[in-house]
Amino acid sequence: EEDTVTVKQLRDYQHEAVVAIESAWADGLNRPAVVAATGAGKTLTFSELIGRHVEKLRANGQRVLVLAHRETLLEQGDGAIRAQVPGVWTAIVKGSRGQKTHQFADVVIASVQTLARPKRREAIDRIGMVIVDECHLAASKSYREVLEHYGCFDERQTPTVGFTATLTRMNGGLPDVWQSVAYEKGIASLIAEGYLVPPVAKSVDVGLNLATTRVTAGDLNTKDLANALEESAAFDTIADVWMEQASERPTIAFLPNVETTEKLRDAFLARGVAAESVIGATPATERRAAFVRYRDGRTRVLTSCMTLTEGFDAPATAC
């Protein structure tokens, strides 16, 4: 059954990004990166890039590999590519999924965890272009091994490009992977041009005492921060202020650990607000169902711990 979709017109900066990538490749830089703020439409941009090259790759017996690390990124990437490139054949490979059908695909969308296994890397062959989503992760050993396998570092010079909103990593190593930033689009210019809504910040005093909160690897220690939140009036205060000032706004709340995520959810539920928690351990089917309820308005608040931070599309979110 064919998808009934409309190909989206690229914004000017998305087109500029595609041209900048191709220019970098033409200049011999086969591993450029694109840094674009959250909401800039990175998936649409690399879908357009695929559309411009897929027929030539197909004629040469090659195809595209899109590397991601979260299931939501795999699914959203697949949908965006098929919508932007009519007639393209895609396959998601994650775990045992897609292992028998990917050989027919023009575009293989795979998790780096799956391709960390040499046998599965060898099975996905004929790769003539590599796109890395959330490419700030690509300095890790697992990503490097995958990229090296597909000729991104050797004389094969497989055209490769990375996309991220934040080209930084605590452990360093990114300059060894990405040779240049071919294109950059920041939050300020996206707001100035009307593509992003200007944020309005409100400070809410919850009696949070961070005096004994340690700093670990450049950030507040998760356990200490969670303890400080639990010792404060945070959960009830946040829910009360939300009821007064943001109750009409679909809302996502980010918490430091599972316990605080569930306590804030419970504070909303106690006030009759439809709220759900999504954490790393939430099964994929339950997570997808929660997203559907949030997007159609049945769930008003999602509380989250270490999820919804990368590649999660929910344009209706307003708080």
mmCIF file of C-alpha atoms in Angstrom:
data_model
loop_
_atom_site.group_PDB
_atom_site.id
_atom_site.type_symbol
_atom_site.label_atom_id
_atom_site.label_comp_id
_atom_site.label_asym_id
_atom_site.label_seq_id
_atom_site.Cartn_x
_atom_site.Cartn_y
_atom_site.Cartn_z
ATOM 1 C CA GLU A 1 0.000 0.000 0.000
ATOM 2 C CA GLU A 2 1.529 3.311 -1.049
ATOM 3 C CA ASP A 3 1.963 6.117 1.457
ATOM 4 C CA THR A 4 -0.363 9.033 0.762
ATOM 5 C CA VAL A 5 2.031 11.820 1.715
ATOM 6 C CA THR A 6 3.016 15.218 0.438
ATOM 7 C CA VAL A 7 6.689 15.985 -0.148
ATOM 8 C CA LYS A 8 7.635 18.952 2.000
ATOM 9 C CA GLN A 9 9.270 22.056 0.580
ATOM 10 C CA LEU A 10 12.594 22.685 2.238
ATOM 11 C CA ARG A 11 13.185 25.891 4.135
ATOM 12 C CA ASP A 12 16.015 28.017 2.737
ATOM 13 C CA TYR A 13 18.471 27.019 5.446
ATOM 14 C CA GLN A 14 17.687 23.303 4.995
ATOM 15 C CA HIS A 15 18.494 23.616 1.295
ATOM 16 C CA GLU A 16 21.683 25.527 2.183
ATOM 17 C CA ALA A 17 22.692 22.703 4.528
ATOM 18 C CA VAL A 18 22.264 20.088 1.792
ATOM 19 C CA VAL A 19 24.347 22.158 -0.641
ATOM 20 C CA ALA A 20 27.030 22.692 2.030
ATOM 21 C CA ILE A 21 27.306 18.944 2.629
ATOM 22 C CA GLU A 22 27.677 18.229 -1.074
ATOM 23 C CA SER A 23 30.267 21.014 -1.380
ATOM 24 C CA ALA A 24 32.290 19.532 1.486
ATOM 25 C CA TRP A 25 32.235 16.126 -0.186
ATOM 26 C CA ALA A 26 33.299 17.698 -3.497
ATOM 27 C CA ASP A 27 36.223 19.367 -1.678
ATOM 28 C CA GLY A 28 37.454 16.030 -0.361
ATOM 29 C CA LEU A 29 36.015 16.273 3.150
ATOM 30 C CA ASN A 30 34.044 13.051 3.313
ATOM 31 C CA ARG A 31 33.008 13.470 6.992
ATOM 32 C CA PRO A 32 31.382 16.905 7.483
ATOM 33 C CA ALA A 33 28.852 17.622 10.193
ATOM 34 C CA VAL A 34 25.726 19.776 10.324
ATOM 35 C CA VAL A 35 24.914 21.470 13.629
ATOM 36 C CA ALA A 36 21.302 22.654 13.782
ATOM 37 C CA ALA A 37 19.187 23.510 16.796
ATOM 38 C CA THR A 38 16.364 21.325 18.040
ATOM 39 C CA GLY A 39 13.333 22.042 15.850
ATOM 40 C CA ALA A 40 15.385 22.928 12.769
ATOM 41 C CA GLY A 41 14.248 19.800 10.914
ATOM 42 C CA LYS A 42 17.441 17.773 10.647
ATOM 43 C CA THR A 43 15.586 14.606 9.641
ATOM 44 C CA LEU A 44 13.883 16.387 6.751
ATOM 45 C CA THR A 45 17.252 17.800 5.683
ATOM 46 C CA PHE A 46 18.985 14.441 5.475
ATOM 47 C CA SER A 47 15.900 12.916 3.839
ATOM 48 C CA GLU A 48 16.293 15.484 1.056
ATOM 49 C CA LEU A 49 19.982 14.606 0.801
ATOM 50 C CA ILE A 50 19.051 10.953 0.349
ATOM 51 C CA GLY A 51 16.520 11.889 -2.327
ATOM 52 C CA ARG A 52 19.190 13.705 -4.322
ATOM 53 C CA HIS A 53 21.573 10.738 -4.347
ATOM 54 C CA VAL A 54 19.538 7.554 -4.054
ATOM 55 C CA GLU A 55 19.058 6.916 -7.785
ATOM 56 C CA LYS A 56 22.760 7.270 -8.561
ATOM 57 C CA LEU A 57 23.626 4.987 -5.661
ATOM 58 C CA ARG A 58 21.028 2.459 -6.819
ATOM 59 C CA ALA A 59 22.505 2.517 -10.333
ATOM 60 C CA ASN A 60 25.906 1.686 -8.815
ATOM 61 C CA GLY A 61 24.456 -1.162 -6.766
ATOM 62 C CA GLN A 62 24.810 0.809 -3.544
ATOM 63 C CA ARG A 63 22.520 2.154 -0.871
ATOM 64 C CA VAL A 64 22.377 4.522 2.111
ATOM 65 C CA LEU A 65 22.941 3.636 5.765
ATOM 66 C CA VAL A 66 21.287 5.853 8.389
ATOM 67 C CA LEU A 67 22.738 5.262 11.858
ATOM 68 C CA ALA A 68 20.785 6.081 14.996
ATOM 69 C CA HIS A 69 20.745 4.878 18.597
ATOM 70 C CA ARG A 70 17.143 5.133 19.815
ATOM 71 C CA GLU A 71 14.043 3.365 18.537
ATOM 72 C CA THR A 72 12.127 6.659 18.198
ATOM 73 C CA LEU A 73 14.881 7.957 15.913
ATOM 74 C CA LEU A 74 14.731 4.822 13.766
ATOM 75 C CA GLU A 75 10.963 5.026 13.352
ATOM 76 C CA GLN A 76 10.844 8.783 12.729
ATOM 77 C CA GLY A 77 13.738 8.626 10.300
ATOM 78 C CA ASP A 78 12.022 5.874 8.347
ATOM 79 C CA GLY A 79 8.754 7.810 8.109
ATOM 80 C CA ALA A 80 10.442 11.070 7.105
ATOM 81 C CA ILE A 81 12.556 9.454 4.388
ATOM 82 C CA ARG A 82 9.600 7.651 2.826
ATOM 83 C CA ALA A 83 7.553 10.849 2.924
ATOM 84 C CA GLN A 84 10.262 12.972 1.311
ATOM 85 C CA VAL A 85 11.519 10.447 -1.264
ATOM 86 C CA PRO A 86 8.515 8.883 -3.053
ATOM 87 C CA GLY A 87 9.120 5.315 -4.172
ATOM 88 C CA VAL A 88 12.177 4.772 -1.992
ATOM 89 C CA TRP A 89 12.447 1.378 -0.313
ATOM 90 C CA THR A 90 13.541 1.572 3.329
ATOM 91 C CA ALA A 91 14.253 -1.053 5.973
ATOM 92 C CA ILE A 92 14.738 -0.708 9.715
ATOM 93 C CA VAL A 93 17.285 -3.093 11.206
ATOM 94 C CA LYS A 94 17.171 -3.375 14.979
ATOM 95 C CA GLY A 95 17.974 -6.602 16.766
ATOM 96 C CA SER A 96 16.444 -9.400 14.683
ATOM 97 C CA ARG A 97 14.053 -7.008 12.922
ATOM 98 C CA GLY A 98 14.719 -6.422 9.226
ATOM 99 C CA GLN A 99 17.541 -8.947 8.984
ATOM 100 C CA LYS A 100 15.909 -10.854 6.098
ATOM 101 C CA THR A 101 14.463 -7.943 4.102
ATOM 102 C CA HIS A 102 17.087 -5.211 4.199
ATOM 103 C CA GLN A 103 18.961 -6.535 1.159
ATOM 104 C CA PHE A 104 16.206 -5.124 -1.071
ATOM 105 C CA ALA A 105 16.240 -1.649 0.520
ATOM 106 C CA ASP A 106 17.629 1.572 -0.948
ATOM 107 C CA VAL A 107 18.010 2.943 2.586
ATOM 108 C CA VAL A 108 18.904 0.886 5.648
ATOM 109 C CA ILE A 109 18.093 2.538 8.975
ATOM 110 C CA ALA A 110 19.928 0.752 11.748
ATOM 111 C CA SER A 111 20.724 1.073 15.410
ATOM 112 C CA VAL A 112 24.386 1.281 16.277
ATOM 113 C CA GLN A 113 23.775 -1.350 18.970
ATOM 114 C CA THR A 114 22.724 -3.825 16.277
ATOM 115 C CA LEU A 115 25.671 -3.023 14.012
ATOM 116 C CA ALA A 116 28.097 -3.352 16.914
ATOM 117 C CA ARG A 117 28.056 -7.071 16.067
ATOM 118 C CA PRO A 118 30.525 -7.835 13.247
ATOM 119 C CA LYS A 119 28.288 -10.499 11.636
ATOM 120 C CA ARG A 120 25.401 -8.072 11.316
ATOM 121 C CA ARG A 121 27.696 -5.374 9.904
ATOM 122 C CA GLU A 122 28.911 -7.801 7.259
ATOM 123 C CA ALA A 123 25.323 -8.707 6.326
ATOM 124 C CA ILE A 124 24.482 -5.056 5.612
ATOM 125 C CA ASP A 125 26.705 -4.432 2.630
ATOM 126 C CA ARG A 126 26.906 -2.223 -0.490
ATOM 127 C CA ILE A 127 26.803 0.985 1.576
ATOM 128 C CA GLY A 128 27.687 4.032 -0.523
ATOM 129 C CA MET A 129 26.624 6.810 1.862
ATOM 130 C CA VAL A 130 26.408 7.018 5.662
ATOM 131 C CA ILE A 131 24.254 9.449 7.655
ATOM 132 C CA VAL A 132 24.737 9.620 11.423
ATOM 133 C CA ASP A 133 21.866 11.032 13.479
ATOM 134 C CA GLU A 134 22.802 12.589 16.859
ATOM 135 C CA CYS A 135 26.405 12.509 15.655
ATOM 136 C CA HIS A 136 27.845 13.911 18.905
ATOM 137 C CA LEU A 137 27.835 10.257 20.017
ATOM 138 C CA ALA A 138 30.046 9.132 17.135
ATOM 139 C CA ALA A 139 33.368 9.335 18.990
ATOM 140 C CA SER A 140 32.436 6.275 21.049
ATOM 141 C CA LYS A 141 34.072 2.934 20.288
ATOM 142 C CA SER A 142 30.889 1.330 18.921
ATOM 143 C CA TYR A 143 30.254 4.149 16.433
ATOM 144 C CA ARG A 144 33.906 4.282 15.351
ATOM 145 C CA GLU A 145 33.931 0.549 14.604
ATOM 146 C CA VAL A 146 30.792 0.844 12.460
ATOM 147 C CA LEU A 147 32.087 3.858 10.539
ATOM 148 C CA GLU A 148 35.475 2.221 9.989
ATOM 149 C CA HIS A 149 33.773 -0.933 8.679
ATOM 150 C CA TYR A 150 31.920 1.054 6.006
ATOM 151 C CA GLY A 151 34.993 2.910 4.759
ATOM 152 C CA CYS A 152 34.304 6.300 6.273
ATOM 153 C CA PHE A 153 37.943 6.650 7.431
ATOM 154 C CA ASP A 154 39.988 4.823 4.801
ATOM 155 C CA GLU A 155 40.788 5.218 1.115
ATOM 156 C CA ARG A 156 37.250 4.235 0.160
ATOM 157 C CA GLN A 157 36.182 7.701 1.385
ATOM 158 C CA THR A 158 32.522 6.717 1.774
ATOM 159 C CA PRO A 159 30.541 9.993 1.800
ATOM 160 C CA THR A 160 29.463 10.465 5.422
ATOM 161 C CA VAL A 161 27.652 13.240 7.253
ATOM 162 C CA GLY A 162 26.608 13.749 10.849
ATOM 163 C CA PHE A 163 23.659 15.725 12.223
ATOM 164 C CA THR A 164 23.311 17.050 15.763
ATOM 165 C CA ALA A 165 22.090 20.010 17.796
ATOM 166 C CA THR A 166 25.125 19.866 20.092
ATOM 167 C CA LEU A 167 28.515 18.876 18.694
ATOM 168 C CA THR A 168 30.050 18.387 22.140
ATOM 169 C CA ARG A 169 31.023 15.366 24.185
ATOM 170 C CA MET A 170 32.417 15.179 27.706
ATOM 171 C CA ASN A 171 35.093 12.630 26.724
ATOM 172 C CA GLY A 172 36.210 14.458 23.591
ATOM 173 C CA GLY A 173 37.253 12.705 20.384
ATOM 174 C CA LEU A 174 34.755 14.340 18.019
ATOM 175 C CA PRO A 175 37.394 16.223 15.951
ATOM 176 C CA ASP A 176 38.850 12.816 15.059
ATOM 177 C CA VAL A 177 35.522 11.820 13.509
ATOM 178 C CA TRP A 178 34.110 15.007 11.983
ATOM 179 C CA GLN A 179 36.497 16.959 9.774
ATOM 180 C CA SER A 180 34.479 20.157 9.583
ATOM 181 C CA VAL A 181 31.162 21.788 10.394
ATOM 182 C CA ALA A 182 29.732 22.240 6.919
ATOM 183 C CA TYR A 183 26.676 24.155 8.110
ATOM 184 C CA GLU A 184 25.347 25.582 11.367
ATOM 185 C CA LYS A 185 21.935 26.977 12.299
ATOM 186 C CA GLY A 186 21.397 28.199 15.840
ATOM 187 C CA ILE A 187 18.372 28.798 18.020
ATOM 188 C CA ALA A 188 18.632 32.597 17.877
ATOM 189 C CA SER A 189 18.409 32.800 14.081
ATOM 190 C CA LEU A 190 15.563 30.248 13.971
ATOM 191 C CA ILE A 191 13.618 32.404 16.434
ATOM 192 C CA ALA A 192 14.459 35.618 14.563
ATOM 193 C CA GLU A 193 13.238 34.077 11.292
ATOM 194 C CA GLY A 194 9.991 32.874 12.878
ATOM 195 C CA TYR A 195 10.653 29.132 12.761
ATOM 196 C CA LEU A 196 10.869 28.704 16.540
ATOM 197 C CA VAL A 197 8.750 30.326 19.227
ATOM 198 C CA PRO A 198 10.648 32.616 21.624
ATOM 199 C CA PRO A 199 10.802 30.868 24.997
ATOM 200 C CA VAL A 200 9.332 32.538 28.075
ATOM 201 C CA ALA A 201 11.063 31.472 31.293
ATOM 202 C CA LYS A 202 9.334 31.537 34.670
ATOM 203 C CA SER A 203 11.234 30.920 37.880
ATOM 204 C CA VAL A 204 9.377 28.942 40.538
ATOM 205 C CA ASP A 205 10.770 28.838 44.089
ATOM 206 C CA VAL A 206 10.377 25.311 45.450
ATOM 207 C CA GLY A 207 12.830 25.659 48.351
ATOM 208 C CA LEU A 208 15.535 23.695 46.559
ATOM 209 C CA ASN A 209 18.824 23.532 48.505
ATOM 210 C CA LEU A 210 21.765 22.611 46.272
ATOM 211 C CA ALA A 211 24.439 23.373 48.855
ATOM 212 C CA THR A 212 25.459 19.726 49.204
ATOM 213 C CA THR A 213 24.845 18.719 45.575
ATOM 214 C CA ARG A 214 28.074 17.508 44.009
ATOM 215 C CA VAL A 215 29.194 18.134 40.433
ATOM 216 C CA THR A 216 30.038 14.987 38.468
ATOM 217 C CA ALA A 217 31.537 15.120 34.962
ATOM 218 C CA GLY A 218 30.608 18.778 34.638
ATOM 219 C CA ASP A 219 26.955 18.405 35.642
ATOM 220 C CA LEU A 220 24.950 18.213 38.860
ATOM 221 C CA ASN A 221 25.154 14.756 40.399
ATOM 222 C CA THR A 222 21.912 12.956 39.539
ATOM 223 C CA LYS A 223 21.430 11.227 42.893
ATOM 224 C CA ASP A 224 22.187 14.378 44.894
ATOM 225 C CA LEU A 225 19.865 16.457 42.747
ATOM 226 C CA ALA A 226 17.064 13.927 43.121
ATOM 227 C CA ASN A 227 17.543 13.901 46.900
ATOM 228 C CA ALA A 228 17.423 17.706 46.996
ATOM 229 C CA LEU A 229 14.192 17.702 44.993
ATOM 230 C CA GLU A 230 12.601 15.150 47.309
ATOM 231 C CA GLU A 231 13.564 17.209 50.358
ATOM 232 C CA SER A 232 11.965 20.329 48.821
ATOM 233 C CA ALA A 233 8.366 21.229 48.048
ATOM 234 C CA ALA A 234 9.072 20.813 44.338
ATOM 235 C CA PHE A 235 6.419 18.339 43.220
ATOM 236 C CA ASP A 236 3.368 19.969 44.780
ATOM 237 C CA THR A 237 4.600 23.491 44.011
ATOM 238 C CA ILE A 238 5.285 22.719 40.345
ATOM 239 C CA ALA A 239 1.888 21.085 39.905
ATOM 240 C CA ASP A 240 0.109 24.017 41.624
ATOM 241 C CA VAL A 241 1.889 26.675 39.550
ATOM 242 C CA TRP A 242 1.202 24.673 36.376
ATOM 243 C CA MET A 243 -2.507 24.572 37.282
ATOM 244 C CA GLU A 244 -2.497 28.365 37.628
ATOM 245 C CA GLN A 245 -0.343 29.349 34.662
ATOM 246 C CA ALA A 246 -0.010 26.534 32.120
ATOM 247 C CA SER A 247 -2.963 24.182 32.419
ATOM 248 C CA GLU A 248 -3.951 24.734 28.767
ATOM 249 C CA ARG A 249 -0.471 23.845 27.527
ATOM 250 C CA PRO A 250 0.642 20.306 26.558
ATOM 251 C CA THR A 251 3.630 19.850 28.864
ATOM 252 C CA ILE A 252 6.793 17.777 29.192
ATOM 253 C CA ALA A 253 8.723 17.732 32.480
ATOM 254 C CA PHE A 254 12.300 16.443 32.714
ATOM 255 C CA LEU A 255 13.422 14.919 36.017
ATOM 256 C CA PRO A 256 16.777 13.520 37.194
ATOM 257 C CA ASN A 257 15.720 9.952 38.081
ATOM 258 C CA VAL A 258 12.848 7.471 38.012
ATOM 259 C CA GLU A 259 11.598 8.207 41.518
ATOM 260 C CA THR A 260 11.292 11.971 40.969
ATOM 261 C CA THR A 261 9.704 11.362 37.564
ATOM 262 C CA GLU A 262 6.973 9.276 39.171
ATOM 263 C CA LYS A 263 6.485 11.653 42.116
ATOM 264 C CA LEU A 264 5.841 14.633 39.840
ATOM 265 C CA ARG A 265 3.440 12.509 37.772
ATOM 266 C CA ASP A 266 1.606 11.557 40.963
ATOM 267 C CA ALA A 267 1.356 15.216 42.012
ATOM 268 C CA PHE A 268 -0.419 15.983 38.728
ATOM 269 C CA LEU A 269 -2.669 12.927 39.015
ATOM 270 C CA ALA A 270 -3.672 13.987 42.536
ATOM 271 C CA ARG A 271 -4.978 17.224 41.025
ATOM 272 C CA GLY A 272 -7.020 15.421 38.391
ATOM 273 C CA VAL A 273 -4.553 16.111 35.564
ATOM 274 C CA ALA A 274 -4.015 13.333 33.019
ATOM 275 C CA ALA A 275 -0.282 12.649 33.409
ATOM 276 C CA GLU A 276 2.020 9.769 32.474
ATOM 277 C CA SER A 277 5.660 8.869 33.071
ATOM 278 C CA VAL A 278 8.031 7.722 30.332
ATOM 279 C CA ILE A 279 11.376 6.325 31.460
ATOM 280 C CA GLY A 280 14.135 4.277 29.866
ATOM 281 C CA ALA A 281 12.566 1.014 31.055
ATOM 282 C CA THR A 282 9.132 1.803 29.593
ATOM 283 C CA PRO A 283 8.460 -0.906 26.948
ATOM 284 C CA ALA A 284 8.349 0.362 23.361
ATOM 285 C CA THR A 285 4.670 -0.495 22.857
ATOM 286 C CA GLU A 286 3.657 1.303 26.058
ATOM 287 C CA ARG A 287 5.827 4.277 25.135
ATOM 288 C CA ARG A 288 4.253 4.586 21.681
ATOM 289 C CA ALA A 289 0.770 4.397 23.188
ATOM 290 C CA ALA A 290 1.658 7.150 25.674
ATOM 291 C CA PHE A 291 2.943 9.342 22.828
ATOM 292 C CA VAL A 292 -0.338 8.864 20.943
ATOM 293 C CA ARG A 293 -2.351 9.862 24.018
ATOM 294 C CA TYR A 294 -0.128 12.913 24.524
ATOM 295 C CA ARG A 295 -0.297 14.028 20.908
ATOM 296 C CA ASP A 296 -4.081 13.739 20.699
ATOM 297 C CA GLY A 297 -4.591 15.575 24.004
ATOM 298 C CA ARG A 298 -5.802 12.768 26.252
ATOM 299 C CA THR A 299 -2.587 13.037 28.284
ATOM 300 C CA ARG A 300 -1.752 16.608 29.307
ATOM 301 C CA VAL A 301 1.618 16.086 30.989
ATOM 302 C CA LEU A 302 4.478 13.688 30.281
ATOM 303 C CA THR A 303 7.111 13.355 33.003
ATOM 304 C CA SER A 304 10.358 11.927 31.744
ATOM 305 C CA CYS A 305 13.731 10.653 32.877
ATOM 306 C CA MET A 306 16.545 10.286 30.308
ATOM 307 C CA THR A 307 14.071 9.936 27.440
ATOM 308 C CA LEU A 308 12.401 12.390 25.020
ATOM 309 C CA THR A 309 15.754 14.202 24.882
ATOM 310 C CA GLU A 310 16.748 13.327 21.318
ATOM 311 C CA GLY A 311 14.675 13.086 18.172
ATOM 312 C CA PHE A 312 11.272 13.250 19.869
ATOM 313 C CA ASP A 313 8.813 15.188 17.700
ATOM 314 C CA ALA A 314 5.866 16.756 19.539
ATOM 315 C CA PRO A 315 5.210 20.182 17.976
ATOM 316 C CA ALA A 316 2.114 20.833 20.110
ATOM 317 C CA THR A 317 4.242 20.948 23.261
ATOM 318 C CA ALA A 318 3.922 24.411 24.797
ATOM 319 C CA CYS A 319 5.425 24.052 28.270
#
